[in-house]
PDB file of C-alpha atoms in Angstrom:
ATOM      1  CA  MET A 484     -16.458  -1.856  -5.404  1.00 80.00           C
ATOM      2  CA  GLY A 485     -16.525  -4.474  -2.308  1.00 85.00           C
ATOM      3  CA  VAL A 486     -17.350  -6.875  -4.699  1.00 90.00           C
ATOM      4  CA  VAL A 487     -14.818  -6.683  -7.034  1.00 89.00           C
ATOM      5  CA  LEU A 488     -12.139  -6.507  -4.128  1.00 89.00           C
ATOM      6  CA  ILE A 489     -13.889 -10.188  -2.827  1.00 92.00           C
ATOM      7  CA  LEU A 490     -13.650 -11.481  -6.197  1.00 93.00           C
ATOM      8  CA  PHE A 491     -10.029 -10.627  -6.792  1.00 90.00           C
ATOM      9  CA  SER A 492      -9.340 -11.734  -2.885  1.00 92.00           C
ATOM     10  CA  ILE A 493     -10.714 -15.006  -4.290  1.00 93.00           C
ATOM     11  CA  LEU A 494      -8.955 -15.344  -7.368  1.00 92.00           C
ATOM     12  CA  ALA A 495      -6.040 -14.194  -6.057  1.00 90.00           C
ATOM     13  CA  TYR A 496      -6.120 -16.807  -3.440  1.00 90.00           C
ATOM     14  CA  THR A 497      -6.619 -19.896  -5.934  1.00 90.00           C
ATOM     15  CA  GLN A 498      -3.037 -18.783  -6.695  1.00 87.00           C
ATOM     16  CA  THR A 499      -1.063 -19.410  -3.756  1.00 86.00           C
ATOM     17  CA  GLY A 500      -1.882 -23.068  -3.344  1.00 85.00           C
ATOM     18  CA  ASP A 501       1.196 -23.852  -5.485  1.00 86.00           C
ATOM     19  CA  MET A 502       3.479 -21.703  -3.201  1.00 82.00           C
ATOM     20  CA  PRO A 503       5.093 -23.701   0.170  1.00 82.00           C
ATOM     21  CA  SER A 504       2.938 -23.395   3.428  1.00 81.00           C
ATOM     22  CA  GLN A 505       5.488 -20.546   4.969  1.00 78.00           C
ATOM     23  CA  SER A 506       5.667 -18.235   2.241  1.00 76.00           C
ATOM     24  CA  ALA A 507       2.001 -18.028   1.036  1.00 81.00           C
ATOM     25  CA  MET A 508       1.404 -17.347   4.955  1.00 84.00           C
ATOM     26  CA  PHE A 509       1.974 -13.799   3.926  1.00 81.00           C
ATOM     27  CA  PRO A 510      -0.071 -13.078   1.111  1.00 86.00           C
ATOM     28  CA  ARG A 511      -2.924 -15.380   2.380  1.00 90.00           C
ATOM     29  CA  ILE A 512      -2.923 -12.828   5.160  1.00 92.00           C
ATOM     30  CA  VAL A 513      -3.333  -9.533   2.581  1.00 92.00           C
ATOM     31  CA  LEU A 514      -5.393 -11.457   0.432  1.00 92.00           C
ATOM     32  CA  TYR A 515      -8.249 -12.331   3.492  1.00 94.00           C
ATOM     33  CA  GLY A 516      -7.801  -8.423   4.509  1.00 94.00           C
ATOM     34  CA  ILE A 517      -8.791  -7.362   1.156  1.00 92.00           C
ATOM     35  CA  GLY A 518     -11.780 -10.051   1.325  1.00 93.00           C
ATOM     36  CA  ILE A 519     -12.392  -8.541   4.899  1.00 95.00           C
ATOM     37  CA  THR A 520     -12.164  -5.286   3.155  1.00 93.00           C
ATOM     38  CA  GLY A 521     -14.427  -5.859   0.048  1.00 92.00           C
ATOM     39  CA  LEU A 522     -17.140  -7.644   2.657  1.00 95.00           C
ATOM     40  CA  LEU A 523     -17.074  -4.467   5.007  1.00 94.00           C
ATOM     41  CA  MET A 524     -17.431  -2.174   1.799  1.00 91.00           C
ATOM     42  CA  ILE A 525     -20.910  -3.931   1.054  1.00 92.00           C
ATOM     43  CA  VAL A 526     -22.135  -4.020   4.613  1.00 93.00           C
ATOM     44  CA  ASP A 527     -21.364  -0.480   5.078  1.00 89.00           C
ATOM     45  CA  THR A 528     -23.515   0.456   1.480  1.00 87.00           C
ATOM     46  CA  LEU A 529     -26.402  -1.727   2.679  1.00 89.00           C
ATOM     47  CA  ILE A 530     -26.266   0.139   5.862  1.00 90.00           C
ATOM     48  CA  LYS A 531     -26.103   3.825   4.406  1.00 85.00           C
ATOM     49  CA  VAL A 532     -29.010   2.332   2.176  1.00 85.00           C
ATOM     50  CA  LYS A 533     -31.009   1.189   4.735  1.00 85.00           C
ATOM     51  CA  ARG A 534     -30.894   4.606   6.429  1.00 84.00           C
ATOM     52  CA  GLY A 535     -31.544   6.599   3.285  1.00 81.00           C
ATOM     53  CA  LYS A 536     -27.949   8.063   3.375  1.00 74.00           C
ATOM     54  CA  ALA A 537     -26.603   6.848   0.624  1.00 65.00           C
ATOM     55  CA  THR A 538     -25.366   9.431  -1.916  1.00 66.00           C
ATOM     56  CA  ASN A 539     -24.514   8.849  -5.803  1.00 64.00           C
ATOM     57  CA  ASP A 540     -21.944  11.767  -5.821  1.00 61.00           C
ATOM     58  CA  SER A 541     -18.960  10.120  -7.799  1.00 63.00           C
ATOM     59  CA  SER A 542     -17.973  13.111  -9.431  1.00 67.00           C
ATOM     60  CA  LEU A 543     -13.996  13.490  -9.734  1.00 69.00           C
ATOM     61  CA  THR A 544     -12.858  17.216  -9.862  1.00 82.00           C
ATOM     62  CA  LEU A 545      -9.786  18.387 -10.716  1.00 83.00           C
ATOM     63  CA  ASN A 546      -8.219  18.492  -7.494  1.00 81.00           C
ATOM     64  CA  SER A 547      -8.628  15.080  -6.441  1.00 79.00           C
ATOM     65  CA  PHE A 548      -7.889  13.673  -9.830  1.00 82.00           C
ATOM     66  CA  ILE A 549      -4.350  15.589  -9.550  1.00 85.00           C
ATOM     67  CA  PHE A 550      -3.776  14.980  -5.539  1.00 84.00           C
ATOM     68  CA  GLN A 551      -5.361  11.460  -5.100  1.00 81.00           C
ATOM     69  CA  ILE A 552      -4.420   9.730  -8.332  1.00 83.00           C
ATOM     70  CA  LEU A 553      -2.245  11.349 -10.318  1.00 90.00           C
ATOM     71  CA  ILE A 554       0.976  12.503  -7.865  1.00 90.00           C
ATOM     72  CA  PRO A 555       0.479   9.129  -6.114  1.00 88.00           C
ATOM     73  CA  GLY A 556       0.607   7.694  -9.405  1.00 88.00           C
ATOM     74  CA  ALA A 557       3.290   9.524  -9.926  1.00 91.00           C
ATOM     75  CA  PHE A 558       5.000   7.991  -6.631  1.00 91.00           C
ATOM     76  CA  LEU A 559       4.375   4.293  -7.544  1.00 89.00           C
ATOM     77  CA  LEU A 560       6.034   4.658 -11.149  1.00 92.00           C
ATOM     78  CA  ILE A 561       9.256   6.183  -9.630  1.00 92.00           C
ATOM     79  CA  THR A 562       9.179   3.362  -7.124  1.00 90.00           C
ATOM     80  CA  TYR A 563       9.077   1.125  -9.612  1.00 89.00           C
ATOM     81  CA  GLN A 564      12.252   2.470 -11.718  1.00 91.00           C
ATOM     82  CA  LEU A 565      13.510   2.885  -8.247  1.00 91.00           C
ATOM     83  CA  LEU A 566      13.145  -1.120  -7.951  1.00 90.00           C
ATOM     84  CA  THR A 567      14.703  -2.167 -11.147  1.00 90.00           C
ATOM     85  CA  ILE A 568      17.903  -0.055 -10.011  1.00 92.00           C
ATOM     86  CA  PHE A 569      18.207  -0.097  -6.014  1.00 93.00           C
ATOM     87  CA  GLY A 570      16.048  -3.318  -5.041  1.00 90.00           C
ATOM     88  CA  PHE A 571      13.328  -3.548  -2.578  1.00 91.00           C
ATOM     89  CA  TYR A 572      14.720  -2.151   0.467  1.00 94.00           C
ATOM     90  CA  ILE A 573      15.730   0.974  -0.531  1.00 93.00           C
ATOM     91  CA  SER A 574      12.493   1.529  -2.872  1.00 93.00           C
ATOM     92  CA  ALA A 575      10.338   1.116   0.335  1.00 94.00           C
ATOM     93  CA  PHE A 576      12.635   3.273   1.790  1.00 96.00           C
ATOM     94  CA  PHE A 577      11.582   6.005  -0.206  1.00 94.00           C
ATOM     95  CA  LEU A 578       8.352   5.572  -0.891  1.00 94.00           C
ATOM     96  CA  ILE A 579       7.596   5.200   2.604  1.00 95.00           C
ATOM     97  CA  MET A 580       9.919   8.701   2.955  1.00 94.00           C
ATOM     98  CA  VAL A 581       7.623  10.501   0.242  1.00 93.00           C
ATOM     99  CA  VAL A 582       4.194   9.117   1.603  1.00 92.00           C
ATOM    100  CA  PHE A 583       4.816  10.093   4.879  1.00 92.00           C
ATOM    101  CA  PHE A 584       5.512  13.727   3.681  1.00 91.00           C
ATOM    102  CA  TYR A 585       3.006  14.020   1.300  1.00 90.00           C
ATOM    103  CA  GLN A 586       0.277  12.853   3.383  1.00 88.00           C
ATOM    104  CA  THR A 587       1.030  14.601   6.325  1.00 87.00           C
ATOM    105  CA  TYR A 588       1.254  17.782   4.082  1.00 85.00           C
ATOM    106  CA  ARG A 589      -2.036  16.881   2.713  1.00 83.00           C
ATOM    107  CA  ALA A 590      -3.876  16.045   5.633  1.00 82.00           C
ATOM    108  CA  ASN A 591      -2.519  18.784   7.986  1.00 81.00           C
ATOM    109  CA  ASN A 592      -0.968  20.921   5.994  1.00 81.00           C
ATOM    110  CA  ILE A 593       2.560  20.758   7.296  1.00 78.00           C
ATOM    111  CA  LYS A 594       5.953  21.779   6.112  1.00 83.00           C
ATOM    112  CA  ILE A 595       8.839  19.806   6.756  1.00 85.00           C
ATOM    113  CA  THR A 596      11.294  20.849   9.001  1.00 87.00           C
ATOM    114  CA  GLY A 597      14.297  19.057  10.884  1.00 90.00           C
ATOM    115  CA  LYS A 598      12.093  17.573  13.491  1.00 90.00           C
ATOM    116  CA  HIS A 599       9.162  16.529  10.842  1.00 89.00           C
ATOM    117  CA  PHE A 600      12.239  15.632   8.533  1.00 92.00           C
ATOM    118  CA  LEU A 601      13.881  13.374  11.418  1.00 95.00           C
ATOM    119  CA  LYS A 602      10.144  11.702  12.409  1.00 93.00           C
ATOM    120  CA  GLY A 603       9.989  10.655   8.574  1.00 93.00           C
ATOM    121  CA  LEU A 604      13.250   9.262   9.051  1.00 96.00           C
ATOM    122  CA  ILE A 605      12.597   7.111  11.743  1.00 96.00           C
ATOM    123  CA  VAL A 606       9.285   5.604  10.922  1.00 96.00           C
ATOM    124  CA  ALA A 607      10.846   4.837   7.286  1.00 96.00           C
ATOM    125  CA  VAL A 608      13.861   3.387   9.377  1.00 97.00           C
ATOM    126  CA  LEU A 609      11.392   1.438  11.300  1.00 98.00           C
ATOM    127  CA  ILE A 610       8.971   0.035   8.256  1.00 97.00           C
ATOM    128  CA  THR A 611      11.763  -1.149   6.013  1.00 96.00           C
ATOM    129  CA  ALA A 612      13.713  -2.847   8.889  1.00 96.00           C
ATOM    130  CA  ILE A 613      10.164  -4.913   9.721  1.00 96.00           C
ATOM    131  CA  MET A 614       9.450  -5.481   6.468  1.00 94.00           C
ATOM    132  CA  TYR A 615      13.477  -6.515   6.009  1.00 94.00           C
ATOM    133  CA  ILE A 616      12.883  -8.880   9.170  1.00 94.00           C
ATOM    134  CA  ILE A 617       9.469 -10.209   7.713  1.00 90.00           C
ATOM    135  CA  PHE A 618      10.153 -11.063   4.483  1.00 88.00           C
ATOM    136  CA  THR A 619      13.524 -11.992   4.439  1.00 90.00           C
ATOM    137  CA  LEU A 620      14.640 -13.438   7.811  1.00 91.00           C
ATOM    138  CA  LEU A 621      10.913 -15.020   8.958  1.00 88.00           C
ATOM    139  CA  LEU A 622       9.701 -15.837   5.413  1.00 81.00           C
ATOM    140  CA  GLY A 623      12.912 -16.132   3.220  1.00 84.00           C
ATOM    141  CA  LEU A 624      11.289 -14.791   0.752  1.00 81.00           C
ATOM    142  CA  PRO A 625      13.534 -13.105  -2.319  1.00 83.00           C
ATOM    143  CA  VAL A 626      13.254  -9.878  -2.878  1.00 85.00           C
ATOM    144  CA  PRO A 627      14.455  -7.868  -6.217  1.00 84.00           C
ATOM    145  CA  SER A 628      18.102  -6.603  -5.504  1.00 87.00           C
ATOM    146  CA  GLY A 629      18.291  -4.133  -8.305  1.00 81.00           C
ATOM    147  CA  SER A 630      20.794  -3.576 -10.945  1.00 84.00           C
ATOM    148  CA  PHE A 631      22.883  -1.196  -9.109  1.00 83.00           C
ATOM    149  CA  PHE A 632      24.024  -4.643  -6.690  1.00 72.00           C
ATOM    150  CA  ARG A 633      24.466  -7.134  -8.970  1.00 70.00           C
TER     151      ARG A 633
END
């Protein structure tokens, strides 16, 4: 998997050459991060093999398929539909809220209370505001506006 990430980051980086330097900055930073993650995955595997702790357990259970692939995939499909209707920032806000609640429920088994909902709302607003500042104000990138606002 590490090799795939490195190859993907190299191939995707070659596609940023035609972009203006300011617009290419964010994708390049993300691609550097993907490449470094791939490299770290390779190093981690080599260290585990050297220590004799490597496992070859790659079985996929129904539980992990549902909660790690199916449900997050459904979130992304719903977000895509929201993106075409409401635009980037509203869709991102929705996705951040849903992922926040889903992750805290799955990791800590915390039910949604008023306090927890407020915390999720604050996190979603802050992250969406930061994305707006970076993408729209600093980088000047156009984002999808959705058919609802046309």
